[in-house]
Structures are given as C-alpha cells and as structure tokens.
Coordinates of N, CA, C and O in Angstrom, one line a residue:
R1 N 0.8 -1.2 0.0 CA 0.0 0.0 0.0 C 0.9 1.2 0.0 O 1.9 1.2 0.6
R2 N 0.4 2.3 -0.6 CA 1.1 3.6 -0.6 C 0.7 4.3 0.6 O -0.5 4.3 1.1
V3 N 1.6 5.1 1.2 CA 1.4 5.9 2.4 C 1.8 7.3 2.1 O 2.8 7.6 1.4
V4 N 0.9 8.3 2.5 CA 1.2 9.7 2.4 C 1.7 10.2 3.7 O 2.8 10.8 3.8
E5 N 0.9 10.0 4.8 CA 1.2 10.6 6.1 C 2.0 9.6 7.0 O 3.0 9.9 7.5
G6 N 1.4 8.4 7.2 CA 2.0 7.6 8.2 C 1.3 6.3 8.4 O 0.2 6.0 8.0
V7 N 2.0 5.4 9.2 CA 1.5 4.1 9.6 C 1.7 4.0 11.1 O 2.7 4.4 11.6
G8 N 0.7 3.4 11.8 CA 0.9 3.3 13.2 C 0.1 2.2 13.9 O -0.8 1.7 13.3
V9 N 0.5 1.9 15.1 CA -0.1 1.0 16.0 C -0.2 1.6 17.4 O 0.5 2.6 17.7
G10 N -1.1 1.1 18.1 CA -1.3 1.6 19.5 C -2.4 2.6 19.6 O -3.4 2.5 18.9
L11 N -2.1 3.7 20.3 CA -3.1 4.6 20.7 C -3.9 5.2 19.5 O -5.1 5.1 19.4
L12 N -3.2 5.8 18.5 CA -3.9 6.4 17.3 C -4.7 5.3 16.5 O -5.8 5.5 16.1
A13 N -4.1 4.2 16.3 CA -4.7 3.1 15.5 C -6.0 2.6 16.2 O -7.0 2.4 15.6
N14 N -5.9 2.4 17.5 CA -7.0 2.0 18.3 C -8.1 3.0 18.3 O -9.3 2.7 18.1
W15 N -7.8 4.3 18.4 CA -8.7 5.4 18.4 C -9.4 5.5 17.1 O -10.6 5.6 17.0
M16 N -8.6 5.4 16.0 CA -9.2 5.5 14.6 C -10.1 4.3 14.3 O -11.2 4.4 13.7
Y17 N -9.7 3.1 14.8 CA -10.5 1.9 14.5 C -11.9 2.0 15.2 O -12.9 1.5 14.7
G18 N -11.9 2.6 16.4 CA -13.2 2.6 17.1 C -14.0 3.8 16.8 O -15.1 4.0 17.2
A19 N -13.5 4.8 16.0 CA -14.2 6.0 15.7 C -15.4 5.7 14.8 O -15.3 4.9 13.8
S20 N -16.5 6.4 15.1 CA -17.7 6.1 14.3 C -17.8 7.0 13.1 O -18.1 6.6 12.0
S21 N -17.5 8.3 13.3 CA -17.5 9.3 12.1 C -16.7 10.5 12.5 O -16.4 10.7 13.7
K22 N -16.4 11.3 11.5 CA -15.6 12.5 11.7 C -16.5 13.6 12.2 O -17.6 13.7 11.6
P23 N -16.1 14.4 13.1 CA -16.9 15.6 13.5 C -16.9 16.6 12.3 O -16.1 16.5 11.4
P24 N -17.8 17.6 12.4 CA -17.8 18.6 11.3 C -16.5 19.3 11.3 O -15.8 19.4 12.3
A25 N -16.1 19.8 10.1 CA -14.8 20.3 9.8 C -14.4 21.4 10.9 O -13.3 21.4 11.3
H26 N -15.3 22.3 11.2 CA -15.0 23.4 12.1 C -14.7 22.9 13.6 O -14.2 23.7 14.4
E27 N -15.1 21.7 13.9 CA -14.9 21.1 15.2 C -13.8 20.1 15.3 O -13.5 19.6 16.3
R28 N -13.3 19.7 14.1 CA -12.5 18.5 14.0 C -11.2 18.5 14.9 O -10.9 17.6 15.6
T29 N -10.5 19.7 14.9 CA -9.3 19.7 15.7 C -9.6 19.6 17.2 O -9.0 18.8 17.9
Q30 N -10.5 20.5 17.7 CA -10.8 20.5 19.1 C -11.4 19.2 19.6 O -11.0 18.6 20.5
K31 N -12.4 18.7 18.9 CA -13.1 17.5 19.2 C -12.2 16.3 19.1 O -12.2 15.4 20.0
G32 N -11.3 16.3 18.1 CA -10.4 15.2 17.9 C -9.4 15.1 19.0 O -9.1 14.0 19.5
R33 N -8.9 16.2 19.5 CA -8.0 16.2 20.6 C -8.7 15.8 21.9 O -8.1 15.1 22.7
E34 N -9.9 16.2 22.1 CA -10.7 15.7 23.3 C -10.9 14.2 23.3 O -10.7 13.5 24.3
L35 N -11.2 13.7 22.1 CA -11.4 12.2 22.0 C -10.1 11.5 22.2 O -10.0 10.4 22.8
L36 N -9.0 12.0 21.6 CA -7.7 11.4 21.8 C -7.3 11.4 23.2 O -6.7 10.4 23.7
R37 N -7.6 12.5 23.9 CA -7.2 12.6 25.4 C -8.0 11.4 26.1 O -7.4 10.7 27.0
E38 N -9.3 11.2 25.8 CA -10.0 10.2 26.5 C -9.4 8.8 26.2 O -9.3 8.0 27.1
A39 N -9.0 8.6 24.9 CA -8.4 7.3 24.5 C -7.1 7.1 25.3 O -6.8 6.0 25.7
L40 N -6.3 8.2 25.4 CA -5.0 8.1 26.1 C -5.2 7.7 27.5 O -4.4 6.9 28.1
L41 N -6.2 8.2 28.2 CA -6.4 7.9 29.6 C -6.7 6.4 29.8 O -6.3 5.8 30.8
K42 N -7.3 5.8 28.8 CA -7.7 4.4 28.9 C -6.7 3.4 28.2 O -6.8 2.2 28.3
A43 N -5.7 4.0 27.5 CA -4.8 3.2 26.7 C -4.0 2.2 27.5 O -3.5 2.6 28.6
V44 N -3.9 1.0 27.0 CA -3.1 -0.1 27.7 C -1.8 -0.2 26.9 O -1.8 -0.4 25.7
P45 N -0.7 -0.1 27.6 CA 0.6 -0.3 26.9 C 0.7 -1.7 26.3 O 0.2 -2.7 26.9
R46 N 1.4 -1.8 25.2 CA 1.6 -3.1 24.6 C 3.0 -3.3 24.2 O 3.7 -2.3 23.9
H47 N 3.5 -4.5 24.2 CA 4.9 -4.8 23.8 C 4.9 -4.9 22.3 O 4.1 -5.6 21.7
W48 N 5.8 -4.1 21.7 CA 6.0 -4.1 20.2 C 7.4 -4.3 19.9 O 8.3 -3.8 20.7
S49 N 7.7 -4.9 18.8 CA 9.1 -5.0 18.3 C 9.2 -4.4 16.9 O 8.3 -4.7 16.1
L50 N 10.2 -3.6 16.7 CA 10.4 -3.0 15.4 C 11.9 -3.0 15.1 O 12.7 -3.0 16.1
N51 N 12.2 -2.9 13.9 CA 13.6 -2.8 13.4 C 13.7 -1.6 12.6 O 13.0 -1.4 11.6
I52 N 14.6 -0.7 13.0 CA 14.9 0.6 12.3 C 16.2 0.5 11.6 O 17.2 0.6 12.3
D53 N 16.3 0.3 10.3 CA 17.6 0.2 9.6 C 18.5 -0.7 10.3 O 19.7 -0.5 10.4
G54 N 18.0 -1.9 10.7 CA 18.9 -2.9 11.3 C 19.0 -2.8 12.8 O 19.7 -3.7 13.4
H55 N 18.5 -1.8 13.4 CA 18.6 -1.7 14.9 C 17.2 -2.1 15.5 O 16.2 -1.5 15.2
E56 N 17.3 -3.0 16.5 CA 16.1 -3.5 17.1 C 15.6 -2.6 18.2 O 16.4 -2.0 19.0
L57 N 14.3 -2.4 18.3 CA 13.7 -1.7 19.4 C 12.5 -2.5 19.8 O 11.6 -2.7 19.0
S58 N 12.5 -3.0 21.1 CA 11.5 -3.9 21.5 C 11.2 -3.6 23.0 O 12.1 -3.8 23.8
Q59 N 10.0 -3.1 23.2 CA 9.6 -2.7 24.6 C 8.1 -2.4 24.6 O 7.4 -2.5 23.6
E60 N 7.6 -1.9 25.7 CA 6.2 -1.5 25.8 C 6.1 -0.1 25.3 O 6.8 0.8 25.7
F61 N 5.0 0.1 24.5 CA 4.7 1.5 24.0 C 3.2 1.7 24.2 O 2.4 0.8 24.2
L62 N 2.9 3.0 24.2 CA 1.5 3.4 24.1 C 1.1 3.7 22.6 O 0.0 3.5 22.2
L63 N 2.1 4.2 21.9 CA 1.9 4.3 20.5 C 3.2 4.3 19.7 O 4.2 4.6 20.3
I64 N 3.1 3.9 18.5 CA 4.2 3.9 17.5 C 3.6 4.5 16.2 O 2.6 4.0 15.7
E65 N 4.3 5.5 15.7 CA 3.9 6.1 14.4 C 5.1 6.2 13.5 O 6.1 6.7 14.0
V66 N 5.0 5.8 12.3 CA 6.1 5.9 11.3 C 5.5 7.0 10.4 O 4.6 6.8 9.6
L67 N 6.2 8.2 10.4 CA 5.6 9.3 9.7 C 6.5 9.9 8.6 O 7.7 9.8 8.6
N68 N 5.8 10.4 7.6 CA 6.4 11.1 6.5 C 5.9 12.6 6.5 O 6.3 13.3 5.6
T69 N 5.1 13.0 7.4 CA 4.6 14.3 7.5 C 4.8 14.8 9.0 O 4.9 14.0 9.9
R70 N 4.7 16.1 9.2 CA 4.8 16.6 10.5 C 3.5 16.5 11.3 O 3.6 16.2 12.5
F71 N 2.4 16.8 10.7 CA 1.1 16.8 11.4 C 0.3 15.6 11.0 O 0.2 15.3 9.9
I72 N -0.3 15.0 12.1 CA -1.3 13.9 11.8 C -2.4 14.1 12.9 O -2.3 14.8 13.8
G73 N -3.4 13.2 12.7 CA -4.5 13.2 13.6 C -5.2 14.6 13.6 O -5.3 15.3 12.6
P74 N -5.6 15.0 14.8 CA -6.3 16.3 14.9 C -5.2 17.5 15.0 O -5.0 18.1 16.0
A75 N -4.6 17.7 13.8 CA -3.6 18.8 13.7 C -2.5 18.7 14.7 O -2.1 19.8 15.3
L76 N -2.0 17.6 15.0 CA -0.9 17.4 16.0 C 0.5 17.4 15.4 O 0.7 16.5 14.5
P77 N 1.4 18.2 15.8 CA 2.8 18.2 15.3 C 3.6 17.0 15.9 O 4.4 17.2 16.7
M78 N 3.3 15.8 15.4 CA 3.9 14.6 16.0 C 5.2 14.2 15.4 O 6.0 13.5 16.0
G79 N 5.4 14.7 14.2 CA 6.7 14.4 13.5 C 7.5 15.7 13.4 O 7.6 16.3 12.3
P80 N 8.1 16.2 14.5 CA 8.7 17.5 14.5 C 9.8 17.7 13.4 O 10.0 18.8 13.0
S81 N 10.5 16.6 13.1 CA 11.6 16.8 12.1 C 11.2 16.2 10.7 O 12.0 16.2 9.8
S82 N 10.0 15.8 10.6 CA 9.5 15.2 9.3 C 9.5 16.3 8.2 O 9.1 17.4 8.4
A83 N 10.1 15.9 7.1 CA 10.2 16.8 6.0 C 10.0 15.9 4.7 O 10.9 15.2 4.3
P84 N 8.8 15.9 4.2 CA 8.6 15.0 3.0 C 9.7 15.4 1.9 O 10.0 16.6 1.7
G85 N 10.3 14.4 1.4 CA 11.3 14.6 0.4 C 12.7 14.5 1.0 O 13.7 14.5 0.2
D86 N 12.9 14.4 2.3 CA 14.2 14.2 2.9 C 14.7 12.8 2.8 O 15.8 12.5 3.3
R87 N 13.9 11.9 2.3 CA 14.2 10.5 2.1 C 14.4 9.8 3.5 O 15.0 8.7 3.6
L88 N 13.8 10.3 4.6 CA 13.8 9.7 5.9 C 12.4 9.6 6.4 O 11.5 10.5 6.2
L89 N 12.1 8.6 7.2 CA 10.8 8.5 7.9 C 11.1 8.8 9.4 O 12.2 8.4 9.9
D90 N 10.2 9.4 10.1 CA 10.3 9.6 11.5 C 9.5 8.5 12.2 O 8.4 8.2 11.9
I91 N 10.2 7.9 13.1 CA 9.6 6.9 14.0 C 9.3 7.5 15.3 O 10.2 7.9 16.0
V92 N 8.0 7.8 15.6 CA 7.6 8.6 16.8 C 6.9 7.6 17.7 O 6.1 6.8 17.3
Y93 N 7.3 7.6 19.0 CA 6.7 6.7 19.9 C 6.6 7.3 21.3 O 7.3 8.3 21.7
L94 N 5.6 6.7 22.0 CA 5.3 7.2 23.4 C 5.5 6.0 24.3 O 4.8 5.0 24.2
L95 N 6.3 6.2 25.4 CA 6.5 5.2 26.4 C 5.5 5.4 27.5 O 5.1 6.6 27.8
P96 N 5.1 4.4 28.2 CA 4.1 4.5 29.3 C 4.4 5.5 30.3 O 3.4 6.2 30.7
P97 N 5.6 5.7 30.8 CA 5.8 6.7 31.9 C 5.5 8.1 31.4 O 5.4 9.0 32.2
A98 N 5.4 8.4 30.1 CA 5.2 9.7 29.6 C 3.7 10.0 29.3 O 3.4 11.1 28.7
R99 N 2.9 9.2 29.8 CA 1.4 9.4 29.5 C 0.9 10.7 30.1 O 0.3 11.5 29.4
S100 N 1.3 11.1 31.3 CA 0.8 12.3 31.9 C 1.4 13.5 31.1 O 0.7 14.5 30.9
E101 N 2.6 13.4 30.7 CA 3.2 14.5 29.9 C 2.4 14.7 28.5 O 2.2 15.8 28.1
M102 N 2.1 13.5 28.0 CA 1.3 13.6 26.7 C 0.0 14.2 26.9 O -0.5 15.0 26.1
L103 N -0.7 13.9 28.0 CA -2.0 14.5 28.3 C -1.9 16.0 28.4 O -2.7 16.8 27.9
S104 N -0.8 16.5 29.0 CA -0.6 18.0 29.1 C -0.2 18.6 27.8 O -0.7 19.6 27.4
W105 N 0.6 17.9 27.0 CA 1.0 18.3 25.7 C -0.2 18.5 24.8 O -0.3 19.4 24.0
L106 N -1.2 17.6 24.9 CA -2.4 17.7 24.0 C -3.2 19.0 24.3 O -3.9 19.5 23.4
D107 N -3.0 19.6 25.5 CA -3.7 20.9 25.7 C -3.1 22.0 24.9 O -3.8 23.0 24.6
N108 N -1.8 21.9 24.7 CA -1.1 23.0 24.0 C 0.1 22.5 23.2 O 1.2 22.8 23.6
P109 N -0.1 21.7 22.2 CA 1.1 21.1 21.5 C 2.0 22.0 20.8 O 3.1 21.7 20.4
H110 N 1.6 23.3 20.5 CA 2.5 24.2 19.8 C 3.4 25.0 20.8 O 4.3 25.7 20.3
R111 N 3.1 24.9 22.1 CA 3.8 25.8 23.0 C 4.6 25.0 24.1 O 5.4 25.5 24.8
T112 N 4.4 23.7 24.1 CA 5.1 22.9 25.1 C 5.9 21.8 24.4 O 5.5 21.3 23.3
P113 N 7.0 21.3 25.0 CA 7.8 20.3 24.4 C 7.0 19.0 24.3 O 6.3 18.6 25.2
S114 N 7.2 18.3 23.2 CA 6.5 17.0 23.0 C 7.2 15.9 23.9 O 8.4 15.8 23.9
P115 N 6.4 15.0 24.4 CA 6.9 13.9 25.2 C 7.2 12.7 24.3 O 7.7 11.7 24.8
L116 N 7.0 12.9 23.0 CA 7.2 11.8 22.1 C 8.7 11.6 21.8 O 9.4 12.6 21.7
L117 N 9.2 10.4 21.7 CA 10.6 10.2 21.3 C 10.6 9.9 19.8 O 9.6 9.4 19.2
V118 N 11.7 10.4 19.2 CA 11.8 10.3 17.7 C 13.1 9.7 17.3 O 14.1 10.0 17.8
R119 N 13.0 8.8 16.3 CA 14.2 8.3 15.6 C 13.9 8.4 14.1 O 12.7 8.5 13.7
Q120 N 14.9 8.4 13.3 CA 14.7 8.4 11.9 C 15.3 7.2 11.2 O 16.2 6.6 11.7
G121 N 14.7 6.8 10.1 CA 15.2 5.6 9.4 C 14.6 5.6 8.0 O 13.8 6.4 7.6
R122 N 15.2 4.7 7.2 CA 14.8 4.5 5.8 C 13.9 3.2 5.6 O 13.1 3.2 4.8
K123 N 14.2 2.2 6.5 CA 13.4 1.0 6.4 C 13.0 0.5 7.8 O 13.9 0.2 8.6
I124 N 11.7 0.4 8.0 CA 11.2 0.0 9.3 C 10.4 -1.2 9.2 O 9.6 -1.4 8.3
I125 N 10.7 -2.2 10.0 CA 10.0 -3.5 10.0 C 9.3 -3.6 11.4 O 9.9 -3.6 12.4
L126 N 8.0 -3.7 11.3 CA 7.2 -3.7 12.5 C 6.5 -5.1 12.6 O 6.0 -5.6 11.7
N127 N 6.7 -5.8 13.8 CA 6.0 -7.0 14.0 C 4.6 -6.7 14.6 O 4.5 -6.3 15.7
W128 N 3.6 -7.0 13.7 CA 2.2 -6.7 14.0 C 1.6 -7.9 14.7 O 1.3 -8.9 14.0
E129 N 1.5 -7.9 16.0 CA 1.1 -9.0 16.8 C -0.3 -8.8 17.4 O -0.9 -9.8 17.8
H130 N -0.7 -7.6 17.6 CA -2.0 -7.4 18.3 C -2.6 -6.0 17.9 O -1.8 -5.1 17.6
G131 N -3.9 -5.9 18.0 CA -4.5 -4.6 17.8 C -4.6 -4.1 16.4 O -3.9 -4.7 15.5
P132 N -5.3 -3.1 16.1 CA -5.4 -2.6 14.8 C -4.1 -1.8 14.3 O -3.3 -1.4 15.2
L133 N -4.0 -1.6 13.0 CA -2.9 -0.8 12.4 C -3.6 0.2 11.5 O -4.6 -0.1 10.9
H134 N -3.1 1.4 11.5 CA -3.6 2.4 10.5 C -2.6 2.7 9.5 O -1.4 2.7 9.7
I135 N -3.1 3.0 8.3 CA -2.3 3.5 7.2 C -3.0 4.8 6.8 O -4.2 4.7 6.4
D136 N -2.4 5.9 7.0 CA -3.0 7.2 6.8 C -4.3 7.2 7.6 O -4.3 7.0 8.8
D137 N -5.5 7.5 7.0 CA -6.7 7.6 7.8 C -7.6 6.3 7.7 O -8.7 6.4 8.1
R138 N -7.0 5.2 7.3 CA -7.8 3.9 7.3 C -7.1 3.0 8.3 O -5.9 3.0 8.4
S139 N -7.9 2.2 9.0 CA -7.4 1.2 9.9 C -7.9 -0.2 9.6 O -8.9 -0.4 9.0
W140 N -7.0 -1.2 10.0 CA -7.3 -2.6 9.8 C -7.2 -3.3 11.1 O -6.3 -3.0 11.9
E141 N -8.0 -4.4 11.2 CA -7.8 -5.3 12.3 C -6.6 -6.2 12.0 O -6.2 -6.4 10.9
R142 N -6.0 -6.7 13.1 CA -4.8 -7.6 12.9 C -5.3 -8.8 12.2 O -6.4 -9.4 12.4
P143 N -4.4 -9.3 11.3 CA -4.8 -10.6 10.6 C -4.8 -11.7 11.6 O -4.3 -11.6 12.7
D144 N -5.3 -12.9 11.2 CA -5.4 -14.0 12.0 C -4.0 -14.5 12.6 O -3.9 -15.0 13.7
K145 N -3.0 -14.3 11.8 CA -1.6 -14.6 12.3 C -0.8 -13.4 12.4 O -1.1 -12.3 11.8
N146 N 0.2 -13.4 13.2 CA 1.1 -12.3 13.3 C 1.7 -12.0 12.0 O 1.9 -12.9 11.1
A147 N 1.9 -10.7 11.7 CA 2.4 -10.3 10.4 C 3.6 -9.3 10.6 O 3.8 -8.7 11.7
Q148 N 4.4 -9.3 9.6 CA 5.5 -8.3 9.6 C 5.2 -7.3 8.6 O 4.9 -7.6 7.4
V149 N 5.3 -6.0 9.0 CA 4.9 -4.9 8.1 C 6.2 -4.1 7.8 O 6.9 -3.7 8.8
T150 N 6.6 -4.0 6.6 CA 7.8 -3.3 6.2 C 7.4 -1.9 5.6 O 6.5 -1.9 4.7
I151 N 7.9 -0.9 6.2 CA 7.6 0.5 5.7 C 8.9 1.1 5.2 O 9.9 1.2 5.9
R152 N 8.8 1.6 4.0 CA 10.0 2.3 3.4 C 9.5 3.2 2.3 O 8.4 3.1 1.8
L153 N 10.3 4.2 2.0 CA 9.9 5.1 0.9 C 10.1 4.5 -0.4 O 11.1 3.7 -0.7
A154 N 9.2 4.8 -1.3 CA 9.4 4.3 -2.7 C 10.6 5.0 -3.4 O 10.9 6.2 -3.0
P155 N 11.2 4.4 -4.3 CA 12.4 5.0 -5.0 C 12.1 6.3 -5.6 O 12.9 7.2 -5.6
E156 N 10.9 6.4 -6.2 CA 10.4 7.7 -6.7 C 9.2 8.2 -6.0 O 8.2 7.5 -5.9
C157 N 9.3 9.3 -5.4 CA 8.2 9.8 -4.6 C 7.6 11.0 -5.3 O 8.2 11.7 -6.1
L158 N 6.4 11.3 -4.8 CA 5.7 12.5 -5.3 C 6.4 13.7 -4.9 O 6.8 13.9 -3.7
Q159 N 6.7 14.7 -5.8 CA 7.3 15.9 -5.4 C 6.3 17.0 -5.6 O 5.7 17.2 -6.6
V160 N 6.2 17.8 -4.6 CA 5.3 19.0 -4.6 C 6.2 20.2 -4.5 O 7.0 20.4 -3.7
C161 N 6.0 21.1 -5.5 CA 6.7 22.4 -5.5 C 5.9 23.5 -4.9 O 4.7 23.6 -5.2
A162 N 6.5 24.2 -4.1 CA 5.8 25.4 -3.4 C 6.8 26.5 -3.3 O 8.0 26.3 -3.1
P163 N 6.4 27.7 -3.4 CA 7.3 28.9 -3.3 C 7.8 29.0 -1.9 O 7.1 28.6 -0.9
L164 N 9.0 29.5 -1.7 CA 9.5 29.8 -0.4 C 8.7 30.9 0.3 O 8.1 31.7 -0.4
P165 N 8.6 30.9 1.6 CA 7.8 31.9 2.3 C 8.4 33.3 2.0 O 9.6 33.4 1.9
H166 N 7.6 34.3 1.9 CA 8.0 35.6 1.6 C 8.6 36.2 2.8 O 8.1 36.2 3.9
K167 N 9.8 36.8 2.7 CA 10.5 37.4 3.8 C 10.3 38.9 3.7 O 10.5 39.5 2.7
E168 N 9.9 39.4 4.8 CA 9.6 40.9 4.9 C 10.9 41.6 5.1 O 11.8 41.1 5.9
Q169 N 11.1 42.7 4.5 CA 12.3 43.5 4.6 C 12.2 44.5 5.7 O 11.3 45.1 6.0

C-alpha cells in the first residue's frame, strides 16, 4: 500500500479503529484532541518489536507512528523533524511513563515540548502481533496470524513544488 502521512499501531490506530464518524470540519481539531485525550487515559501499553535500519527496538509502547509528515490526527505536530522529500521516515513513539506529559501536551502542542521520542530511518519493520494498524486515515484489524509490516519510501516519490515563504524586509 502507498502511504502519504504515516503508519501506526497503538493509541492512534485503536482510536481510529473505534471511531464512528468524523466531526464537522470546524470542530475537528478540538473534538479530535478531546477524544484522543479520552483514549489516552484508557490506553493499555503493549509490547511491540520493530527494526529501524537494522537496529532492534523492543519494549512496551502506548503508540508507535512511522511518519512522512509533521502533522497527523487532529492537527498534532507529532513528527517534528519530518520533511517530505528528505528520504527519511520519522519513527515517533510514546512510552508508558510519559502518559501524563502527553496529556498535558495535548492541551497546547504548539507551546510545550513533546513527550514523544523520535528516531529516523529508511526501512522500518514492525512485528504486528495485536490490535489494529492504521495507514493514513484507514485502519485494519490484525490478521489471524502475526504479520511483519515493512515500511519504506518508494524509490520515486511524489514531489510537490511550493514557493519559499515571503521574507519581509
């Protein structure tokens, strides 16, 4: 499958899988953050294993997101160093001890430091053993058997050209 924004398991995938419908556009950011906050309060940490360019990472997480964009979900800057076109993916994750920090961050994500940890890589292999997985804004139930999901950038990616911001003199 092709990915534009990201792939993830844990908190966001569970939240998306259980969502009934999107709120109206003018309420989407605020309502989305409120619902995400409720989901985070109830989230159960799970053990996940992933490989980032040959380096193993295996422990309990509340969420794992492999991102190609800076903003996901309800306008949250979860991939702070993501830059489409840099040929790197951001692996963003939340550890259980940082739950309360994440709850605070959701109140003001543009003014407080993110509790999310970030690594970058080109090829990520995720062992999908439980719970739903999302690709962009669609989610899937785990298959009957454990699966291995490989996430990497295509050799040729979509390039979007935009003018540089205007600098005032």
